[in-house]
PDB file of C-alpha atoms in Angstrom:
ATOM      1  CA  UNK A   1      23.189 -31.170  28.924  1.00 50.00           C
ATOM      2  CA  UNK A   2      21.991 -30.243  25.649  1.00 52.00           C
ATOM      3  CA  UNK A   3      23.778 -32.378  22.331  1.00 51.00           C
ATOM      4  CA  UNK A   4      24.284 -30.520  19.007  1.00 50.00           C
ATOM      5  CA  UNK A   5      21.779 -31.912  16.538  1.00 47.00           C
ATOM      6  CA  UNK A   6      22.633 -30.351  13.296  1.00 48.00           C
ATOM      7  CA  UNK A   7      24.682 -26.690  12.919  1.00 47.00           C
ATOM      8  CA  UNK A   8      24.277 -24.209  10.062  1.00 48.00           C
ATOM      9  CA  UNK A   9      26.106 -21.157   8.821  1.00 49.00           C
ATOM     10  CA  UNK A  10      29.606 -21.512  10.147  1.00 48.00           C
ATOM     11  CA  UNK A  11      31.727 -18.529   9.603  1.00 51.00           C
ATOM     12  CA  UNK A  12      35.291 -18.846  10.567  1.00 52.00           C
ATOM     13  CA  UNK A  13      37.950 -16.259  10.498  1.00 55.00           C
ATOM     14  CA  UNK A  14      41.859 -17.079  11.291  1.00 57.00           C
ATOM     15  CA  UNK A  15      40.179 -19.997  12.040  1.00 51.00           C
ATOM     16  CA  UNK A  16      38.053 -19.301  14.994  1.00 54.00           C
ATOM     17  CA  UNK A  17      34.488 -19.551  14.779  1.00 55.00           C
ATOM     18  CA  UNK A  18      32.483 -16.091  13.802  1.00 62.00           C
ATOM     19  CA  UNK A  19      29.437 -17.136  14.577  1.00 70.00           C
ATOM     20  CA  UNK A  20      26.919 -19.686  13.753  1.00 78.00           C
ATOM     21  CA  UNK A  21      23.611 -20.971  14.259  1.00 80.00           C
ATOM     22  CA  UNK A  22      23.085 -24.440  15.858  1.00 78.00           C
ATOM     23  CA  UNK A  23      20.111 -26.429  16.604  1.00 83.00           C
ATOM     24  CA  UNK A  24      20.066 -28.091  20.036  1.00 80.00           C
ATOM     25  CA  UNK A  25      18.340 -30.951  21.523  1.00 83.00           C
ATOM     26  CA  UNK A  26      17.809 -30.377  24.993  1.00 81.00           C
ATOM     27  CA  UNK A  27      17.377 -32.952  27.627  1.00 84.00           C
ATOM     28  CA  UNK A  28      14.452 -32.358  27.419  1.00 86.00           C
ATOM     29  CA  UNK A  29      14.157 -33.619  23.926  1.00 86.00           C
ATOM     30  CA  UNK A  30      12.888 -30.243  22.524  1.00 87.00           C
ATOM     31  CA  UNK A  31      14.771 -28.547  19.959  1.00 86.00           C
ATOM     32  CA  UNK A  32      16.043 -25.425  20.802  1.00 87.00           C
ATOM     33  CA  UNK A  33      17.921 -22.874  18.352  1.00 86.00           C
ATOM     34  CA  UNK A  34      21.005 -21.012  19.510  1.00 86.00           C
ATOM     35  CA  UNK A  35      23.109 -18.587  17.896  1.00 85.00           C
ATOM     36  CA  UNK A  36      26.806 -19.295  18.716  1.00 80.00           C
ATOM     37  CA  UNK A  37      29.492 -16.413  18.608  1.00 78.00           C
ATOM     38  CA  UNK A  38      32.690 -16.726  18.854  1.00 76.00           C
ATOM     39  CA  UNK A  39      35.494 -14.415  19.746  1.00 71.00           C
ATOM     40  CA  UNK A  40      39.517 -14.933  20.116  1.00 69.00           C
ATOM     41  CA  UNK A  41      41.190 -12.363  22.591  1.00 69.00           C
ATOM     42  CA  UNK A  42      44.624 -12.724  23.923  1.00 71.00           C
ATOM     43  CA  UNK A  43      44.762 -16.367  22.341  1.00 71.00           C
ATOM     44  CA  UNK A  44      41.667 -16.947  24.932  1.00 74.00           C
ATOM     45  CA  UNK A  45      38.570 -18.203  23.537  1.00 74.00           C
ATOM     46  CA  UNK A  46      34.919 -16.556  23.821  1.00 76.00           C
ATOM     47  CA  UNK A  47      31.790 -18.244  23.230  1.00 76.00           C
ATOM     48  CA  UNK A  48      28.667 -16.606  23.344  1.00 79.00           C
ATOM     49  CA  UNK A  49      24.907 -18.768  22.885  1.00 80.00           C
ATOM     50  CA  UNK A  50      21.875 -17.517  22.881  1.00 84.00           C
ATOM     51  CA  UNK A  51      18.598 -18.976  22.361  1.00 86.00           C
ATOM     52  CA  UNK A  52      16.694 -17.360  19.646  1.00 88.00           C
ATOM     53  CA  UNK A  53      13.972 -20.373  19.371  1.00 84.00           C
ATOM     54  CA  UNK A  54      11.059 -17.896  20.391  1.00 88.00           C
ATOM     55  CA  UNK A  55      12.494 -15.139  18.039  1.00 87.00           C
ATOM     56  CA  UNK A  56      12.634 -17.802  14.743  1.00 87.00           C
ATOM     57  CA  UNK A  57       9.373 -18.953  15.430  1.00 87.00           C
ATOM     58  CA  UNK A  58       7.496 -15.658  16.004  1.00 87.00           C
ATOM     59  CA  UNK A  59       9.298 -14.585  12.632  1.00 89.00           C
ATOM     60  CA  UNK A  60       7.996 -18.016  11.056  1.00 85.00           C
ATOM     61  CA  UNK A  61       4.585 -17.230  12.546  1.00 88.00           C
ATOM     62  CA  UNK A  62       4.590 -13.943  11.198  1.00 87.00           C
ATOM     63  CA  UNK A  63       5.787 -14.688   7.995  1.00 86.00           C
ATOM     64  CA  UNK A  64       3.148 -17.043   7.640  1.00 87.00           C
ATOM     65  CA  UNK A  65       0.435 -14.477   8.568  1.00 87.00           C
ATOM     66  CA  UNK A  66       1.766 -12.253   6.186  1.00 84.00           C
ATOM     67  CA  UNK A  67       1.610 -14.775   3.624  1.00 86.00           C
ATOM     68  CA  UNK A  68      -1.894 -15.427   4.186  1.00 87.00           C
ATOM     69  CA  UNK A  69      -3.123 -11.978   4.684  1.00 84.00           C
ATOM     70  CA  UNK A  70      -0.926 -10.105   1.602  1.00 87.00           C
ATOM     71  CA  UNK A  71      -3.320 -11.989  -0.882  1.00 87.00           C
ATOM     72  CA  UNK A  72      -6.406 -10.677   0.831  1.00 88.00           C
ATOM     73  CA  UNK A  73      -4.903  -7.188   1.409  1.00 85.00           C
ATOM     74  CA  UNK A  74      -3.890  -7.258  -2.701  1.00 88.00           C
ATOM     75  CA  UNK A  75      -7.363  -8.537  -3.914  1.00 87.00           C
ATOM     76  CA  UNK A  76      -9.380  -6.070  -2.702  1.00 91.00           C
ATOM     77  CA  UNK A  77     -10.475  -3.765  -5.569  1.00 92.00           C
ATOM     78  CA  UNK A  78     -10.853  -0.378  -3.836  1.00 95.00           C
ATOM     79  CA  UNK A  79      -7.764   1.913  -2.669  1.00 95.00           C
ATOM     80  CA  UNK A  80      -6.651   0.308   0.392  1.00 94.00           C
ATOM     81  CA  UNK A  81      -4.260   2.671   3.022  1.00 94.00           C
ATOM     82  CA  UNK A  82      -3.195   3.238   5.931  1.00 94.00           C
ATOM     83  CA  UNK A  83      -1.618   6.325   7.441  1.00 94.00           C
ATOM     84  CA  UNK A  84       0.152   6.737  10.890  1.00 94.00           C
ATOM     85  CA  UNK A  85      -1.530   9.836  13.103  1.00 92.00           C
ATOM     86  CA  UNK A  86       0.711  12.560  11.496  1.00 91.00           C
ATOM     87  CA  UNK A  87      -1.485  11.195   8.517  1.00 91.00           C
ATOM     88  CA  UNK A  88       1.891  10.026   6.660  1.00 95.00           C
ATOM     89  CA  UNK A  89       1.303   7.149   4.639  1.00 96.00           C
ATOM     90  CA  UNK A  90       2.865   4.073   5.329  1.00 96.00           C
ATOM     91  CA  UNK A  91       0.823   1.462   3.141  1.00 95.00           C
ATOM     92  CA  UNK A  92      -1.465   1.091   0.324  1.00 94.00           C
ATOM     93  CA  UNK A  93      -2.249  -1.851  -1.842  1.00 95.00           C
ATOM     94  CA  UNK A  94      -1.681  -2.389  -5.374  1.00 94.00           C
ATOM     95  CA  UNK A  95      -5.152  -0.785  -6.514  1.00 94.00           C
ATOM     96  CA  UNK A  96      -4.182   2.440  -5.421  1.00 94.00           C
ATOM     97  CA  UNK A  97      -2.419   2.539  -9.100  1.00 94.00           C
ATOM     98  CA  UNK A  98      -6.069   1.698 -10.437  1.00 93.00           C
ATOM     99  CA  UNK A  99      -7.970   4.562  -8.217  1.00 94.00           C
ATOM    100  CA  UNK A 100      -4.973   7.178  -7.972  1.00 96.00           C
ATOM    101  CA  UNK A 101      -2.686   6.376 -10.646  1.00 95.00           C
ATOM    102  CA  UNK A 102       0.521   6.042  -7.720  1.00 95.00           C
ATOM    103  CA  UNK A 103       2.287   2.917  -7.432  1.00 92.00           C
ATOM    104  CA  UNK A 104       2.425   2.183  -3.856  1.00 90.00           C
ATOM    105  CA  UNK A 105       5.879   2.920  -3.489  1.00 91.00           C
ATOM    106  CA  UNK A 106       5.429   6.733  -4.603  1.00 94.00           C
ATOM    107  CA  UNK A 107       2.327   7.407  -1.903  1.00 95.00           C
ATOM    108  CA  UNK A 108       4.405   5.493   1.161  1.00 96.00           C
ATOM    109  CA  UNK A 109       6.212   8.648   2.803  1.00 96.00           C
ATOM    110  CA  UNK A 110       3.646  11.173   1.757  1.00 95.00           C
ATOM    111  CA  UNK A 111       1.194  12.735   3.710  1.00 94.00           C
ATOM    112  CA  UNK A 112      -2.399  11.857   2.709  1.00 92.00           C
ATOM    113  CA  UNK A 113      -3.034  15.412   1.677  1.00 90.00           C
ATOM    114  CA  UNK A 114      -1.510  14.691  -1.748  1.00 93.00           C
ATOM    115  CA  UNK A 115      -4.635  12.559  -2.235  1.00 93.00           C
ATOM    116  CA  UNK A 116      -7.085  15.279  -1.636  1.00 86.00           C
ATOM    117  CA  UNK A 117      -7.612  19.263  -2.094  1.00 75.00           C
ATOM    118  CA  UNK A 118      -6.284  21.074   0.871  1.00 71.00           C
ATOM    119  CA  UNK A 119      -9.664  23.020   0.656  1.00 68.00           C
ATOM    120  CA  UNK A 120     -11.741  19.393   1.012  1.00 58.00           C
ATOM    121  CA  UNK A 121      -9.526  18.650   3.894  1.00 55.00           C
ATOM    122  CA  UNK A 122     -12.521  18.503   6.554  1.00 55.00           C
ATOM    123  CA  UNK A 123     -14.479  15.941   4.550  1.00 52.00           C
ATOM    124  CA  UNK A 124     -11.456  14.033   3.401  1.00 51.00           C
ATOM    125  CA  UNK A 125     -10.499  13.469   7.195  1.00 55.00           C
ATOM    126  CA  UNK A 126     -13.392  13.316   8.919  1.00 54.00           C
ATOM    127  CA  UNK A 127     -13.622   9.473   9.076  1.00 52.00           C
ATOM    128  CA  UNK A 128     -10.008   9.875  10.129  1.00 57.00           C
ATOM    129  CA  UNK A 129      -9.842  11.439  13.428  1.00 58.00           C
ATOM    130  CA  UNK A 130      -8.392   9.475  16.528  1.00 53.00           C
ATOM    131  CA  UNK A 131     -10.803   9.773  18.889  1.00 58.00           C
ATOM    132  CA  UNK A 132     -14.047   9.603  16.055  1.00 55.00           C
ATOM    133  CA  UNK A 133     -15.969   6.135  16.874  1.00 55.00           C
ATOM    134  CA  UNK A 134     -14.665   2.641  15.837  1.00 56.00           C
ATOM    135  CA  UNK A 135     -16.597   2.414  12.373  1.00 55.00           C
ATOM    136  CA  UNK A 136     -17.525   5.275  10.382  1.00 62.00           C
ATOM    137  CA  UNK A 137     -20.261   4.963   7.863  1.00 73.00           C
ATOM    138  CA  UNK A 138     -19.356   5.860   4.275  1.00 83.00           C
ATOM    139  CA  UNK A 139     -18.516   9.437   3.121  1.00 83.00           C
ATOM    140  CA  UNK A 140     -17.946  10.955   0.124  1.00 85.00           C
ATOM    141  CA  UNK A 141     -15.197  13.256  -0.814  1.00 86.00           C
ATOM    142  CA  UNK A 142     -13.446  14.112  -3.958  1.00 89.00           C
ATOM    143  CA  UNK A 143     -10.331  12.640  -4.288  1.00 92.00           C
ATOM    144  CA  UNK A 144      -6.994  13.659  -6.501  1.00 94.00           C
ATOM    145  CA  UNK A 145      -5.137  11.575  -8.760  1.00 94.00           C
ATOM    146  CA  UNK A 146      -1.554  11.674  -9.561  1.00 95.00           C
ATOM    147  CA  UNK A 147      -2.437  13.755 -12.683  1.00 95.00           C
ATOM    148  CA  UNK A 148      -4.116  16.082 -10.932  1.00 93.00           C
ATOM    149  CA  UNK A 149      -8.098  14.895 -11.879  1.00 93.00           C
ATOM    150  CA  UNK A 150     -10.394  14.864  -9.064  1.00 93.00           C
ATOM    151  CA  UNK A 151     -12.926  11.957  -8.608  1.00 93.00           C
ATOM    152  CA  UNK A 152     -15.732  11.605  -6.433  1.00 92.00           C
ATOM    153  CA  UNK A 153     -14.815   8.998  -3.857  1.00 92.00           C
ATOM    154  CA  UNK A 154     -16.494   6.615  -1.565  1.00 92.00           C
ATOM    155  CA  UNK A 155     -14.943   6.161   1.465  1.00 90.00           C
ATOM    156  CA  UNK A 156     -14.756   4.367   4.744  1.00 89.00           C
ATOM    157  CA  UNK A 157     -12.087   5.314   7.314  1.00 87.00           C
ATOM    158  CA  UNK A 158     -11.717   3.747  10.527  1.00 87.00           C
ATOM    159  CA  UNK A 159      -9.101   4.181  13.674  1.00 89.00           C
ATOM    160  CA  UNK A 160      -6.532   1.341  14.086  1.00 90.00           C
ATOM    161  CA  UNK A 161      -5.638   0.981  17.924  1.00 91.00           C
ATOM    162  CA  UNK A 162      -3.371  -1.052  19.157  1.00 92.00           C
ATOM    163  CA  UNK A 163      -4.021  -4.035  21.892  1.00 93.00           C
ATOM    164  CA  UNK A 164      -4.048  -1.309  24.603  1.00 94.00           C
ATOM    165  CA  UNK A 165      -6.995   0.804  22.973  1.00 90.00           C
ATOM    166  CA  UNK A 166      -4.280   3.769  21.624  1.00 92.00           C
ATOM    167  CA  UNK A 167      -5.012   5.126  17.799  1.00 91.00           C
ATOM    168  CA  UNK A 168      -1.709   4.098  15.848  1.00 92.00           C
ATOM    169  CA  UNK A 169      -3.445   5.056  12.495  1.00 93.00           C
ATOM    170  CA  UNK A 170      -5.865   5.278  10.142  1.00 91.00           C
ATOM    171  CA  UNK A 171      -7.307   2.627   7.646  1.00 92.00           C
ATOM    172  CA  UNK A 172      -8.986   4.105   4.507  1.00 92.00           C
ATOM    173  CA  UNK A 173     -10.969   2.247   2.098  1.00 93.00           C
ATOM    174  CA  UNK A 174     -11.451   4.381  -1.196  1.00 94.00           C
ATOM    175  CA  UNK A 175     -13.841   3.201  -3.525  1.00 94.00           C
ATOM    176  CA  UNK A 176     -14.067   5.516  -7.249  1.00 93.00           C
ATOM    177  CA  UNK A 177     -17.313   6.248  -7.939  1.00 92.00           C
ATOM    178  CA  UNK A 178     -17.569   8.240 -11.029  1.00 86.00           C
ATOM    179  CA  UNK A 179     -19.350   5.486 -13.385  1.00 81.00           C
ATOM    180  CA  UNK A 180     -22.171   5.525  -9.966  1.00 85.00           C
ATOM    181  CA  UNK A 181     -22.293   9.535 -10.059  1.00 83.00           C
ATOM    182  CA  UNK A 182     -22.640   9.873 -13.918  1.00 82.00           C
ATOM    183  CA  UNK A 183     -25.251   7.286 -13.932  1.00 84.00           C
ATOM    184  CA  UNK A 184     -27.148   9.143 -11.161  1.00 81.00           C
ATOM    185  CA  UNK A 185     -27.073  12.143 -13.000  1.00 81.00           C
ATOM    186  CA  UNK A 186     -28.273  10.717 -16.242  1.00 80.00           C
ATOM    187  CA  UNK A 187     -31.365   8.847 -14.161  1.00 78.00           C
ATOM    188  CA  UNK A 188     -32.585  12.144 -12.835  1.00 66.00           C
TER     189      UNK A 188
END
């Protein structure tokens, strides 16, 4: 006992309806979003609803999260990443071009070793291990750039876990401190 209140996105082909997406006003008087397909077989008709109101407004919630986190995420001024537990990169935000000199497209795919001598690979990870504790006070590693300098690097690395308490990554913070260490050297 629902009425159609509006429909959207009507695609017809030999004139039968595709598919579509319809909002509903239920009985209830709550609006409820279906997606209608359509099929013709044997000059019988098909039609398939489903109700993918939860599904549009999850995505609108989490589009609006995203929206209101990406600014946060992009501001930050310090290499930002995060790397699944095979330590393959998945994101970084735009100030790894600053630190690194890698746009974040070129580091997502790679493993994290490109960021760090394979000889410095125990210092580099040790904020980085899945079962190390929840924060992990700052360490300091040198750290590679796309043209092959190394920098000294501050850096904080935590484990992600997910709602259940499993690792699902790790979140480094990279901060370059080579103006700090050549000041140091020049004070003592």
């Amino acid at each position: 006992n629902s009425t159609v209140h509006r429909t959207t996105n009507f695609h017809t082909v030999n004139g039968y309806l595709e598919s579509s997406v319809l909002s509903l006003i239920h009985k209830d008087g709550e609006e409820r979003i279906v997606e209608l397909t359509a099929h013709a077989f044997d000059h019988h008709e098909v039609w398939l609803l489903h109700d993918v109101t939860e599904a549009r407004q999850a995505q609108a919630e989490l589009a609006s999260e995203h929206s209101r986190l990406e600014p946060i995420v992009n501001s930050i001024p310090d290499g930002l990443l995060f790397a699944d537990l095979d330590r393959i990169i998945t994101f970084c935000n735009p100030a790894m071009k600053a630190v690194f000199g890698y746009e974040a497209d070129e580091l997502v795919g790679q493993p994290t070793s490109v960021l760090y001598r394979v000889d410095h690979e125990p210092v580099a990870t040790m904020g980085f291990l899945a079962d190390s504790a929840e924060q992990v006070s700052p360490f300091y590693s040198n750290w590679k750039r796309k043209d092959g300098v190394f920098f000294p690097g501050e850096t904080i690395g935590t484990v992600v876990k997910d709602s259940t308490g499993e690792p699902t990554g790790f979140l480094g913070l990279i901060r370059d401190i080579t103006t700090r260490k050549s000041l140091e050297r020049h004070v003592l």
